[in-house]
C-alpha cells in the first residue's frame, strides 16, 4: 500500500518459498500414517482426485487474487467488499494460533535433533517423550527445556522474517528448500538399502480396493491436500502478491503441487522402509509401528535408531534436521501472512510487525511449554484444521466465486501461459469444492459434538470466541486507525 510493492528477485525464489511453505510437518509425519490407515496404495485415488478438484483450483484461485490485487489478505477481501474485512481477519488470526502450537512441535524436534547424536532418549523412547520432554503425565507445570526450544525457533523465524522479502524469506528458502530435498532423497536411498526395506515396501504398495468405498478415506485425502498445500490460509495469496505482472501462474502451480506431493509420496517410501527394518529386527508388527505425528517422529523413530547400528548416529540427526527445515520454512510463510495483514492495516514496517508478532506469539506459545502442551496441541490442532480452516476455504470460494467475478481472475490466469485454464476451474471453485467442503465441515463438527468430552468442547468453544472477538476488535481498530486509507481503496 505504501509505495511500490516489493517483488521476488526471480521466479525460482518464489517457487522455493511456495514449496517451503507447502512441505512441512504435514508431509513428513502426517502423511505416512494417513496413507497407511486409509487403504495404502488405494489412497492415491482419492488423493489425486483431491489434488485435481481442490488443490489445483484453489492454488490457481489464491495465486490469481494475489497477482491481480497485490495486497495482503485483509486488503484483498476489503477490495471485494469493505465489510468482508471482519471475516478476513479470522484468517491471519487462525494462522497465528496455528503458529503458536506448530512452533512447539518444531521446538520438540530441535531438542530431538540434539539428543539424536548420542541417542540420549535411552532404551525407552516412549516413556522418555511423555515423562522427560512433554512431561504430560504430571500436575500442571512449566517445562523449561521446551520453553527454551520454542524461544530459539521464534528467534530464528524473527531473524528471517524481519529482513526484506528477498534477503529474508527469499534467501532462507533458496538455501533450505533444496537442502531439505537433498536430505530427504538421501534418507530414502539409504533406507532402501537396509535389511527389511522390502517389508515396508510391501506395505507401501499394497492395494485394498474395498477401502475406496469408505467415506473416511475421502475425508482424509481432502483434509491432507488442504493442509499440505497450505490452502486457504492466505500464504499462496500473499506470496503471489509479490510476483511481477507477467508471471506464468499455471506453470508455478503445477510445479508446486508436484514438488509437495512428490515429497510426501517419496518420503513415505523412506519412512515405510525404515519401519520395515524395525519389523525385521524386533518382530513388532508394522501396524503397531506406524503411528501419527509425535508418536512417529519422537517415539517410533528413536526406537528404530536404538536398534540400528552406527548408521543411526548419522541418520538420526539428519532425519530431525529435515523435519526442522520443513517446519521452519512453513513457519516463516505463516508469519508472513500475519505480519503483512497487520502491516498493511496499521502501517507497521515489516520489522516492527514481525517483532511485535514474535513477542506476542512467544508468550502465547508458552502455554504449550507446559505439562498440558501435547494434550492442548491435539485439541487445538484438530479444531483449527477440521473446522476453522475448512470454514475459511468455503468462505473464500463464496467471496471470489460469487461476490467477485471469476472471469476477471481467469484472465489473469490465462494471460501468460500456453496452457489455458478452462471453465472447469470456475465450476470447481463455485460448485464442486464448496459442496465437498461443506460435507467435510459438517462431518468434522458432528464428530466433535458427538465424540468429545465436555472439557474439550469448552476449549474449542473458547477458541472460536477468541477468534471472533479478536477479528471484530482488529477490524474496528484498523477502521479507526486509518479511515482515509479505507476510503481511498473504494
Ligand atoms: N503445509 C504445511 C505442512 O504441510 C502447513 C501449513 C499450513 C503451512 C498452512 C502454511 C499454511 O505442514
Short mmCIF file of C-alpha atoms and ligand atoms in Angstrom, two decimals:
data_model
loop_
_atom_site.label_atom_id
_atom_site.label_comp_id
_atom_site.label_asym_id
_atom_site.label_seq_id
_atom_site.Cartn_x
_atom_site.Cartn_y
_atom_site.Cartn_z
CA UNK A 1 0.00 0.00 0.00
CA UNK A 2 2.81 2.36 0.77
CA UNK A 3 4.77 2.97 -2.42
CA UNK A 4 5.93 0.24 -4.76
CA UNK A 5 5.30 -3.30 -3.63
CA UNK A 6 8.43 -5.42 -3.35
CA UNK A 7 8.74 -8.25 -5.84
CA UNK A 8 10.62 -11.53 -5.68
CA UNK A 9 14.13 -11.38 -7.15
CA UNK A 10 13.16 -14.13 -9.59
CA UNK A 11 10.57 -16.82 -10.18
CA UNK A 12 12.84 -19.50 -8.71
CA UNK A 13 12.88 -17.77 -5.34
CA UNK A 14 9.10 -17.54 -5.38
CA UNK A 15 8.87 -21.25 -6.12
CA UNK A 16 11.28 -22.16 -3.35
CA UNK A 17 9.25 -20.09 -0.88
CA UNK A 18 5.99 -21.69 -2.04
CA UNK A 19 7.40 -25.21 -1.81
CA UNK A 20 9.00 -24.39 1.55
CA UNK A 21 5.59 -23.38 2.86
CA UNK A 22 3.83 -26.44 1.48
CA UNK A 23 6.36 -29.03 2.60
CA UNK A 24 6.06 -29.14 6.37
CA UNK A 25 5.24 -31.37 9.26
CA UNK A 26 2.11 -32.42 7.38
CA UNK A 27 4.24 -34.08 4.69
CA UNK A 28 6.70 -35.82 6.94
CA UNK A 29 4.77 -37.15 9.87
CA UNK A 30 1.11 -36.88 8.99
CA UNK A 31 1.10 -38.33 5.51
CA UNK A 32 2.66 -41.80 6.11
CA UNK A 33 0.11 -42.65 8.80
CA UNK A 34 -2.83 -41.35 6.77
CA UNK A 35 -1.64 -43.28 3.77
CA UNK A 36 -1.30 -46.49 5.78
CA UNK A 37 -4.61 -46.28 7.59
CA UNK A 38 -6.58 -45.27 4.52
CA UNK A 39 -6.09 -48.11 2.10
CA UNK A 40 -2.33 -47.88 1.34
CA UNK A 41 -1.88 -47.56 -2.43
CA UNK A 42 -5.64 -47.21 -2.86
CA UNK A 43 -5.39 -43.89 -1.02
CA UNK A 44 -3.78 -42.47 -4.14
CA UNK A 45 -7.13 -42.41 -5.93
CA UNK A 46 -8.96 -40.02 -3.56
CA UNK A 47 -5.66 -38.20 -3.10
CA UNK A 48 -5.22 -37.46 -6.81
CA UNK A 49 -8.88 -36.51 -7.13
CA UNK A 50 -8.48 -34.14 -4.16
CA UNK A 51 -5.46 -32.55 -5.86
CA UNK A 52 -7.43 -32.05 -9.07
CA UNK A 53 -10.66 -30.68 -7.65
CA UNK A 54 -9.47 -28.80 -4.58
CA UNK A 55 -5.69 -28.39 -4.65
CA UNK A 56 -5.20 -27.21 -8.21
CA UNK A 57 -8.27 -24.91 -8.42
CA UNK A 58 -7.52 -23.27 -5.09
CA UNK A 59 -3.86 -22.60 -5.69
CA UNK A 60 -4.90 -21.07 -9.02
CA UNK A 61 -7.54 -19.00 -7.25
CA UNK A 62 -5.28 -17.69 -4.49
CA UNK A 63 -2.41 -17.00 -6.88
CA UNK A 64 -4.59 -15.09 -9.30
CA UNK A 65 -6.05 -12.96 -6.50
CA UNK A 66 -2.53 -12.29 -5.17
CA UNK A 67 -1.21 -11.36 -8.60
CA UNK A 68 -4.18 -9.19 -9.50
CA UNK A 69 -4.70 -7.33 -6.23
CA UNK A 70 -1.10 -7.22 -4.99
CA UNK A 71 -2.33 -6.79 -1.45
CA UNK A 72 -2.35 -8.53 1.91
CA UNK A 73 -5.17 -10.99 2.54
CA UNK A 74 -7.16 -8.41 4.52
CA UNK A 75 -6.90 -5.74 1.84
CA UNK A 76 -7.79 -8.27 -0.86
CA UNK A 77 -11.06 -9.13 0.87
CA UNK A 78 -11.67 -5.46 1.50
CA UNK A 79 -11.28 -4.73 -2.20
CA UNK A 80 -14.08 -7.18 -2.92
CA UNK A 81 -16.30 -5.67 -0.24
CA UNK A 82 -15.48 -3.44 2.71
CA UNK A 83 -17.49 -5.48 5.18
CA UNK A 84 -15.65 -8.68 4.33
CA UNK A 85 -12.73 -7.44 6.39
CA UNK A 86 -14.20 -8.86 9.59
CA UNK A 87 -14.31 -12.38 8.14
CA UNK A 88 -10.92 -11.84 6.56
CA UNK A 89 -9.31 -11.12 9.95
CA UNK A 90 -10.20 -14.67 11.00
CA UNK A 91 -7.58 -15.91 8.52
CA UNK A 92 -4.39 -14.30 9.93
CA UNK A 93 -5.72 -14.86 13.44
CA UNK A 94 -6.15 -18.59 12.78
CA UNK A 95 -2.74 -18.67 11.15
CA UNK A 96 -1.27 -17.02 14.23
CA UNK A 97 -2.85 -19.61 16.53
CA UNK A 98 -1.52 -22.39 14.32
CA UNK A 99 1.98 -20.87 14.51
CA UNK A 100 1.88 -20.86 18.30
CA UNK A 101 1.49 -24.64 18.57
CA UNK A 102 3.26 -25.66 15.34
CA UNK A 103 6.32 -23.91 16.76
CA UNK A 104 6.17 -26.11 19.87
CA UNK A 105 6.35 -29.25 17.72
CA UNK A 106 9.29 -27.79 15.80
CA UNK A 107 10.80 -26.99 19.23
CA UNK A 108 10.47 -30.63 20.31
CA UNK A 109 12.14 -31.56 17.06
CA UNK A 110 15.04 -29.21 17.81
CA UNK A 111 15.53 -30.95 21.15
CA UNK A 112 15.48 -34.36 19.42
CA UNK A 113 17.97 -33.14 16.85
CA UNK A 114 20.50 -32.61 19.66
CA UNK A 115 19.54 -35.78 21.52
CA UNK A 116 19.91 -37.91 18.40
CA UNK A 117 23.70 -37.56 18.17
CA UNK A 118 24.07 -39.72 21.27
CA UNK A 119 20.58 -41.29 21.29
CA UNK A 120 20.14 -39.65 24.66
CA UNK A 121 16.50 -40.76 24.83
CA UNK A 122 17.67 -44.08 26.27
CA UNK A 123 16.18 -47.54 25.86
CA UNK A 124 12.51 -46.49 26.27
CA UNK A 125 11.72 -43.56 23.93
CA UNK A 126 8.01 -43.72 24.73
CA UNK A 127 8.43 -43.04 28.44
CA UNK A 128 11.23 -40.59 27.67
CA UNK A 129 8.98 -38.43 25.49
CA UNK A 130 6.00 -38.36 27.82
CA UNK A 131 7.92 -38.11 31.09
CA UNK A 132 11.09 -36.17 30.26
CA UNK A 133 10.20 -33.99 27.25
CA UNK A 134 6.47 -33.26 27.15
CA UNK A 135 6.12 -34.16 30.87
CA UNK A 136 2.45 -34.73 30.20
CA UNK A 137 1.82 -37.26 32.94
CA UNK A 138 2.29 -34.92 35.89
CA UNK A 139 0.45 -32.00 37.50
CA UNK A 140 0.36 -28.70 35.62
CA UNK A 141 3.77 -27.05 35.46
CA UNK A 142 6.13 -25.19 33.13
CA UNK A 143 8.65 -27.24 31.12
CA UNK A 144 11.76 -25.02 30.79
CA UNK A 145 13.55 -27.11 28.14
CA UNK A 146 10.60 -26.90 25.77
CA UNK A 147 10.24 -23.19 26.59
CA UNK A 148 13.87 -22.59 25.57
CA UNK A 149 13.49 -24.62 22.38
CA UNK A 150 10.40 -22.60 21.43
CA UNK A 151 12.30 -19.37 22.14
CA UNK A 152 15.12 -20.46 19.81
CA UNK A 153 12.67 -21.21 17.00
CA UNK A 154 10.91 -17.86 17.47
CA UNK A 155 14.31 -16.14 17.33
CA UNK A 156 15.13 -17.95 14.08
CA UNK A 157 11.89 -17.01 12.33
CA UNK A 158 12.13 -13.44 13.63
CA UNK A 159 15.65 -13.25 12.21
CA UNK A 160 14.42 -14.32 8.76
CA UNK A 161 11.06 -12.53 8.58
CA UNK A 162 12.20 -9.12 9.81
CA UNK A 163 14.53 -8.72 6.82
CA UNK A 164 13.37 -7.56 3.41
CA UNK A 165 11.49 -10.16 1.40
CA UNK A 166 14.38 -11.36 -0.77
CA UNK A 167 17.04 -11.04 1.91
CA UNK A 168 14.99 -12.90 4.48
CA UNK A 169 12.37 -15.37 3.25
CA UNK A 170 13.88 -15.48 -0.25
CA UNK A 171 17.42 -16.29 0.86
CA UNK A 172 16.32 -18.74 3.56
CA UNK A 173 14.08 -20.61 1.11
CA UNK A 174 16.73 -20.70 -1.61
CA UNK A 175 19.15 -22.39 0.77
CA UNK A 176 16.88 -24.52 2.95
CA UNK A 177 14.37 -25.95 0.47
CA UNK A 178 16.88 -27.61 -1.91
CA UNK A 179 18.82 -28.82 1.16
CA UNK A 180 15.66 -30.40 2.55
CA UNK A 181 15.03 -32.25 -0.71
CA UNK A 182 18.62 -33.50 -0.87
CA UNK A 183 18.38 -34.77 2.72
CA UNK A 184 15.04 -36.46 2.09
CA UNK A 185 16.27 -38.19 -1.07
CA UNK A 186 19.45 -39.26 0.77
CA UNK A 187 17.39 -40.79 3.59
CA UNK A 188 15.14 -42.61 1.13
CA UNK A 189 18.08 -44.05 -0.85
CA UNK A 190 19.77 -45.18 2.36
CA UNK A 191 16.56 -46.67 3.73
CA UNK A 192 16.10 -48.78 0.62
CA UNK A 193 19.47 -50.45 1.23
CA UNK A 194 18.83 -51.59 4.80
CA UNK A 195 17.52 -55.06 5.63
CA UNK A 196 13.76 -55.24 5.95
CA UNK A 197 13.11 -52.43 3.48
CA UNK A 198 11.11 -54.83 1.32
CA UNK A 199 8.68 -55.44 4.22
CA UNK A 200 7.98 -51.73 4.29
CA UNK A 201 7.68 -51.53 0.52
CA UNK A 202 5.13 -54.34 0.50
CA UNK A 203 3.02 -52.27 2.89
CA UNK A 204 3.53 -49.17 0.78
CA UNK A 205 2.43 -50.75 -2.47
CA UNK A 206 -0.39 -52.88 -1.03
CA UNK A 207 -3.79 -52.23 -2.57
CA UNK A 208 -7.10 -52.63 -0.81
CA UNK A 209 -9.87 -51.93 -3.30
CA UNK A 210 -12.61 -52.18 -0.70
CA UNK A 211 -11.23 -49.13 1.06
CA UNK A 212 -12.34 -46.96 -1.84
CA UNK A 213 -15.96 -47.22 -0.62
CA UNK A 214 -15.04 -45.93 2.79
CA UNK A 215 -16.14 -42.32 3.20
CA UNK A 216 -13.33 -41.66 5.68
CA UNK A 217 -10.54 -42.16 3.19
CA UNK A 218 -12.07 -39.44 1.05
CA UNK A 219 -12.27 -37.12 4.04
CA UNK A 220 -8.67 -37.91 4.91
CA UNK A 221 -7.47 -37.22 1.36
CA UNK A 222 -9.17 -33.83 1.10
CA UNK A 223 -8.04 -32.81 4.58
CA UNK A 224 -4.47 -33.76 3.79
CA UNK A 225 -4.38 -31.85 0.50
CA UNK A 226 -5.76 -28.70 2.12
CA UNK A 227 -3.23 -28.74 4.96
CA UNK A 228 -0.28 -29.97 2.96
CA UNK A 229 -0.65 -27.45 0.15
CA UNK A 230 -1.16 -24.61 2.70
CA UNK A 231 -4.52 -23.78 1.12
CA UNK A 232 -6.93 -21.18 2.39
CA UNK A 233 -4.58 -19.51 4.84
CA UNK A 234 -3.50 -16.70 2.58
CA UNK A 235 0.08 -17.93 2.16
CA UNK A 236 -0.30 -18.51 -1.57
CA UNK A 237 -2.16 -15.22 -1.97
CA UNK A 238 0.45 -13.27 -0.02
CA UNK A 239 3.45 -14.87 -1.74
CA UNK A 240 1.82 -14.34 -5.16
CA UNK A 241 1.19 -10.69 -4.38
CA UNK A 242 4.96 -10.17 -4.68
CA UNK A 243 5.05 -11.51 -8.23
CA UNK A 244 5.64 -9.26 -11.23
CA UNK A 245 2.66 -8.88 -13.59
CA UNK A 246 3.91 -11.13 -16.33
CA UNK A 247 4.03 -14.36 -14.37
CA UNK A 248 3.04 -17.77 -15.62
CA UNK A 249 0.82 -18.87 -12.73
CA UNK A 250 -0.26 -22.22 -14.11
CA UNK A 251 3.35 -23.37 -14.51
CA UNK A 252 4.21 -22.30 -10.95
CA UNK A 253 1.12 -24.02 -9.59
CA UNK A 254 1.86 -27.32 -11.27
CA UNK A 255 5.49 -27.26 -10.10
CA UNK A 256 4.43 -26.51 -6.50
CA UNK A 257 1.92 -29.37 -6.49
CA UNK A 258 4.40 -31.85 -7.98
CA UNK A 259 7.11 -30.84 -5.53
CA UNK A 260 4.84 -31.01 -2.48
CA UNK A 261 3.03 -34.22 -3.34
CA UNK A 262 6.19 -35.80 -4.75
CA UNK A 263 7.94 -35.00 -1.46
CA UNK A 264 5.35 -36.70 0.69
CA UNK A 265 4.97 -39.73 -1.56
CA UNK A 266 8.71 -40.35 -1.87
CA UNK A 267 9.42 -39.51 1.78
CA UNK A 268 6.82 -42.09 2.84
CA UNK A 269 8.78 -44.76 0.93
CA UNK A 270 11.74 -44.00 3.22
CA UNK A 271 9.60 -43.99 6.37
CA UNK A 272 7.97 -47.32 5.42
CA UNK A 273 11.33 -48.94 4.59
CA UNK A 274 12.85 -47.83 7.89
CA UNK A 275 9.84 -49.22 9.76
CA UNK A 276 10.23 -52.42 7.72
CA UNK A 277 13.74 -52.69 9.13
CA UNK A 278 12.26 -52.42 12.62
CA UNK A 279 9.72 -55.19 11.89
CA UNK A 280 12.57 -57.42 10.80
CA UNK A 281 14.84 -56.69 13.75
CA UNK A 282 12.31 -56.55 16.57
CA UNK A 283 9.38 -58.65 15.36
CA UNK A 284 6.91 -55.86 16.24
CA UNK A 285 4.16 -55.88 13.58
CA UNK A 286 4.07 -52.98 11.12
CA UNK A 287 0.68 -51.69 12.20
CA UNK A 288 1.96 -51.11 15.73
CA UNK A 289 4.94 -49.12 14.50
CA UNK A 290 3.21 -46.77 12.14
CA UNK A 291 1.66 -44.06 14.24
CA UNK A 292 0.79 -40.45 13.76
CA UNK A 293 2.65 -37.23 14.45
CA UNK A 294 4.64 -37.06 17.64
CA UNK A 295 4.34 -40.82 18.04
CA UNK A 296 6.11 -41.42 14.75
CA UNK A 297 8.85 -38.80 15.00
CA UNK A 298 9.63 -38.82 18.70
CA UNK A 299 8.81 -42.41 19.70
CA UNK A 300 8.82 -44.86 16.76
CA UNK A 301 11.87 -43.37 15.05
CA UNK A 302 14.02 -43.18 18.20
CA UNK A 303 13.08 -46.85 18.77
CA UNK A 304 14.33 -47.66 15.29
CA UNK A 305 17.56 -45.70 15.82
CA UNK A 306 18.11 -47.65 19.04
CA UNK A 307 18.25 -50.97 17.25
CA UNK A 308 20.16 -49.63 14.27
CA UNK A 309 23.96 -49.77 14.25
CA UNK A 310 26.38 -46.89 13.68
CA UNK A 311 24.31 -45.63 10.72
CA UNK A 312 21.77 -44.25 13.17
CA UNK A 313 24.20 -41.67 14.57
CA UNK A 314 24.10 -40.02 11.15
CA UNK A 315 20.58 -40.94 10.07
CA UNK A 316 19.06 -39.68 13.36
CA UNK A 317 20.35 -36.10 13.28
CA UNK A 318 19.70 -35.85 9.53
CA UNK A 319 16.12 -37.05 9.98
CA UNK A 320 15.41 -34.47 12.69
CA UNK A 321 17.20 -31.77 10.69
CA UNK A 322 14.89 -32.47 7.75
CA UNK A 323 11.81 -32.01 9.95
CA UNK A 324 13.36 -28.85 11.41
CA UNK A 325 13.87 -27.30 7.98
CA UNK A 326 10.41 -28.34 6.81
CA UNK A 327 8.90 -26.78 9.94
CA UNK A 328 10.91 -23.55 9.74
CA UNK A 329 10.10 -22.83 6.09
CA UNK A 330 6.39 -23.41 6.79
CA UNK A 331 6.51 -21.20 9.87
CA UNK A 332 8.04 -18.25 8.04
CA UNK A 333 5.30 -18.41 5.43
CA UNK A 334 2.65 -18.44 8.14
CA UNK A 335 4.17 -15.43 9.89
CA UNK A 336 4.37 -13.54 6.60
CA UNK A 337 0.57 -13.74 6.22
CA UNK A 338 0.04 -12.33 9.69
CA UNK A 339 2.68 -9.63 9.52
CA UNK A 340 1.57 -8.31 6.11
CA UNK A 341 -2.01 -8.18 7.39
CA UNK A 342 -1.00 -6.17 10.43
CA UNK A 343 1.50 -4.14 8.42
CA UNK A 344 -0.97 -3.18 5.73
CA UNK A 345 -3.67 -2.10 8.15
CA UNK A 346 -1.68 -0.38 10.88
CA UNK A 347 1.18 0.95 8.77
CA UNK A 348 3.75 -1.06 10.65
CA UNK A 349 7.04 -1.63 8.88
CA UNK A 350 7.95 -5.28 8.21
CA UNK A 351 10.50 -5.12 11.03
CA UNK A 352 8.06 -3.69 13.53
CA UNK A 353 5.20 -6.03 12.61
CA UNK A 354 7.46 -9.08 12.80
CA UNK A 355 8.97 -8.07 16.11
CA UNK A 356 5.63 -7.34 17.76
CA UNK A 357 4.10 -10.58 16.48
CA UNK A 358 7.08 -12.69 17.53
CA UNK A 359 6.90 -11.24 21.04
CA UNK A 360 3.15 -11.79 21.44
CA UNK A 361 3.40 -15.20 19.77
CA UNK A 362 6.22 -16.23 22.08
CA UNK A 363 4.11 -15.56 25.15
CA UNK A 364 1.09 -17.39 23.75
CA UNK A 365 3.17 -20.39 22.74
CA UNK A 366 4.40 -20.73 26.33
CA UNK A 367 1.03 -22.39 27.04
CA UNK A 368 2.42 -25.36 25.13
CA UNK A 369 5.68 -25.37 27.08
CA UNK A 370 3.77 -26.83 29.99
CA UNK A 371 2.78 -30.32 31.01
CA UNK A 372 -0.57 -29.70 29.26
CA UNK A 373 1.22 -28.90 25.98
CA UNK A 374 0.73 -32.08 24.00
CA UNK A 375 -2.87 -32.50 25.21
CA UNK A 376 -3.75 -28.95 24.16
CA UNK A 377 -1.97 -29.26 20.82
CA UNK A 378 -4.18 -32.24 19.95
CA UNK A 379 -7.38 -30.33 20.71
CA UNK A 380 -6.40 -27.00 19.14
CA UNK A 381 -4.93 -28.64 16.04
CA UNK A 382 -7.97 -30.77 15.27
CA UNK A 383 -10.30 -27.85 15.90
CA UNK A 384 -8.44 -25.39 13.69
CA UNK A 385 -7.85 -27.87 10.87
CA UNK A 386 -11.16 -29.69 10.78
CA UNK A 387 -13.48 -26.81 11.49
CA UNK A 388 -11.94 -23.34 11.13
CA UNK A 389 -9.66 -23.98 8.15
CA UNK A 390 -12.42 -25.62 6.12
CA UNK A 391 -14.84 -22.82 7.02
CA UNK A 392 -12.28 -20.28 5.78
CA UNK A 393 -11.92 -22.05 2.42
CA UNK A 394 -15.69 -22.27 1.96
CA UNK A 395 -15.89 -18.51 2.58
CA UNK A 396 -13.02 -17.93 0.16
CA UNK A 397 -14.88 -19.88 -2.53
CA UNK A 398 -18.02 -17.81 -1.91
CA UNK A 399 -16.19 -14.47 -1.78
CA UNK A 400 -14.27 -14.94 -5.02
CA UNK A 401 -16.68 -17.30 -6.77
CA UNK A 402 -19.89 -15.37 -6.18
CA UNK A 403 -19.22 -11.86 -4.85
CA UNK A 404 -16.17 -11.19 -7.03
CA UNK A 405 -16.01 -12.23 -10.66
CA UNK A 406 -14.07 -15.36 -11.53
CA UNK A 407 -13.89 -14.23 -15.15
CA UNK A 408 -11.54 -11.39 -14.37
CA UNK A 409 -9.33 -13.81 -12.42
CA UNK A 410 -9.43 -16.24 -15.31
CA UNK A 411 -7.97 -13.50 -17.49
CA UNK A 412 -5.05 -13.12 -15.09
CA UNK A 413 -4.52 -16.88 -15.08
CA UNK A 414 -4.53 -17.17 -18.85
CA UNK A 415 -2.52 -14.07 -19.64
CA UNK A 416 0.98 -15.51 -19.68
CA UNK A 417 0.59 -19.18 -20.30
CA UNK A 418 0.25 -21.60 -23.18
CA UNK A 419 -1.85 -23.97 -21.08
CA UNK A 420 -5.10 -22.09 -20.74
CA UNK A 421 -7.31 -22.74 -17.74
CA UNK A 422 -10.81 -23.59 -18.93
CA UNK A 423 -14.21 -23.03 -17.42
CA UNK A 424 -13.86 -26.32 -15.47
CA UNK A 425 -11.97 -24.17 -12.99
CA UNK A 426 -14.97 -21.93 -12.40
CA UNK A 427 -17.19 -24.97 -11.80
CA UNK A 428 -14.75 -26.33 -9.26
CA UNK A 429 -14.47 -23.07 -7.32
CA UNK A 430 -18.18 -22.28 -7.45
CA UNK A 431 -19.81 -25.65 -7.01
CA UNK A 432 -17.74 -28.79 -6.59
CA UNK A 433 -15.26 -27.62 -3.98
CA UNK A 434 -17.74 -25.78 -1.72
CA UNK A 435 -20.11 -28.76 -1.76
CA UNK A 436 -17.38 -31.22 -0.84
CA UNK A 437 -16.03 -28.90 1.83
CA UNK A 438 -19.45 -28.30 3.35
CA UNK A 439 -19.87 -32.07 3.70
CA UNK A 440 -16.42 -32.32 5.28
CA UNK A 441 -17.18 -29.44 7.56
CA UNK A 442 -20.46 -30.81 8.82
CA UNK A 443 -18.78 -34.19 9.33
CA UNK A 444 -15.98 -32.54 11.32
CA UNK A 445 -18.33 -30.57 13.54
CA UNK A 446 -20.57 -33.63 14.05
CA UNK A 447 -17.58 -35.73 15.09
CA UNK A 448 -16.59 -33.15 17.68
CA UNK A 449 -20.03 -32.75 19.13
CA UNK A 450 -20.72 -36.46 19.42
CA UNK A 451 -17.33 -37.76 20.41
CA UNK A 452 -15.58 -35.11 22.52
CA UNK A 453 -15.83 -34.80 26.29
CA UNK A 454 -17.36 -31.57 27.58
CA UNK A 455 -13.98 -30.17 28.69
CA UNK A 456 -12.69 -30.38 25.11
CA UNK A 457 -15.84 -28.79 23.75
CA UNK A 458 -15.32 -25.90 26.15
CA UNK A 459 -11.74 -25.39 24.96
CA UNK A 460 -12.94 -25.46 21.34
CA UNK A 461 -15.71 -23.00 22.15
CA UNK A 462 -13.16 -20.67 23.73
CA UNK A 463 -11.03 -20.81 20.57
CA UNK A 464 -13.99 -19.77 18.41
CA UNK A 465 -14.86 -16.98 20.82
CA UNK A 466 -11.28 -15.67 20.88
CA UNK A 467 -11.13 -15.72 17.07
CA UNK A 468 -14.42 -13.91 16.57
CA UNK A 469 -13.83 -11.28 19.27
CA UNK A 470 -10.26 -10.62 18.09
CA UNK A 471 -11.43 -10.31 14.48
CA UNK A 472 -14.02 -7.71 15.45
CA UNK A 473 -11.55 -5.81 17.64
CA UNK A 474 -8.91 -5.74 14.90
CA UNK A 475 -11.47 -4.66 12.33
CA UNK A 476 -12.71 -1.78 14.48
CA UNK A 477 -9.18 -0.77 15.46
CA UNK A 478 -7.97 -0.72 11.88
CA UNK A 479 -11.02 1.26 10.80
CA UNK A 480 -10.34 3.86 13.42
CA UNK A 481 -6.64 3.89 12.76
CA UNK A 482 -6.82 4.58 9.09
CA UNK A 483 -10.07 6.00 7.83
CA UNK A 484 -8.60 7.74 4.83
CA UNK A 485 -6.89 4.55 3.69
CA UNK A 486 -10.19 2.69 3.70
CA UNK A 487 -11.82 5.38 1.62
CA UNK A 488 -9.06 5.54 -0.91
CA UNK A 489 -9.45 1.87 -1.74
CA UNK A 490 -13.08 2.10 -2.69
N1 LIG B 1 1.69 -27.06 4.53
C1 LIG B 1 2.27 -27.09 5.82
C2 LIG B 1 2.55 -28.53 6.24
O1 LIG B 1 2.37 -29.44 5.49
C3 LIG B 1 1.42 -26.44 6.87
C4 LIG B 1 0.93 -25.08 6.56
C5 LIG B 1 -0.43 -24.82 6.59
C6 LIG B 1 1.80 -24.05 6.23
C7 LIG B 1 -0.94 -23.56 6.28
C8 LIG B 1 1.32 -22.78 5.92
C9 LIG B 1 -0.06 -22.55 5.94
O2 LIG B 1 2.99 -28.77 7.32
#
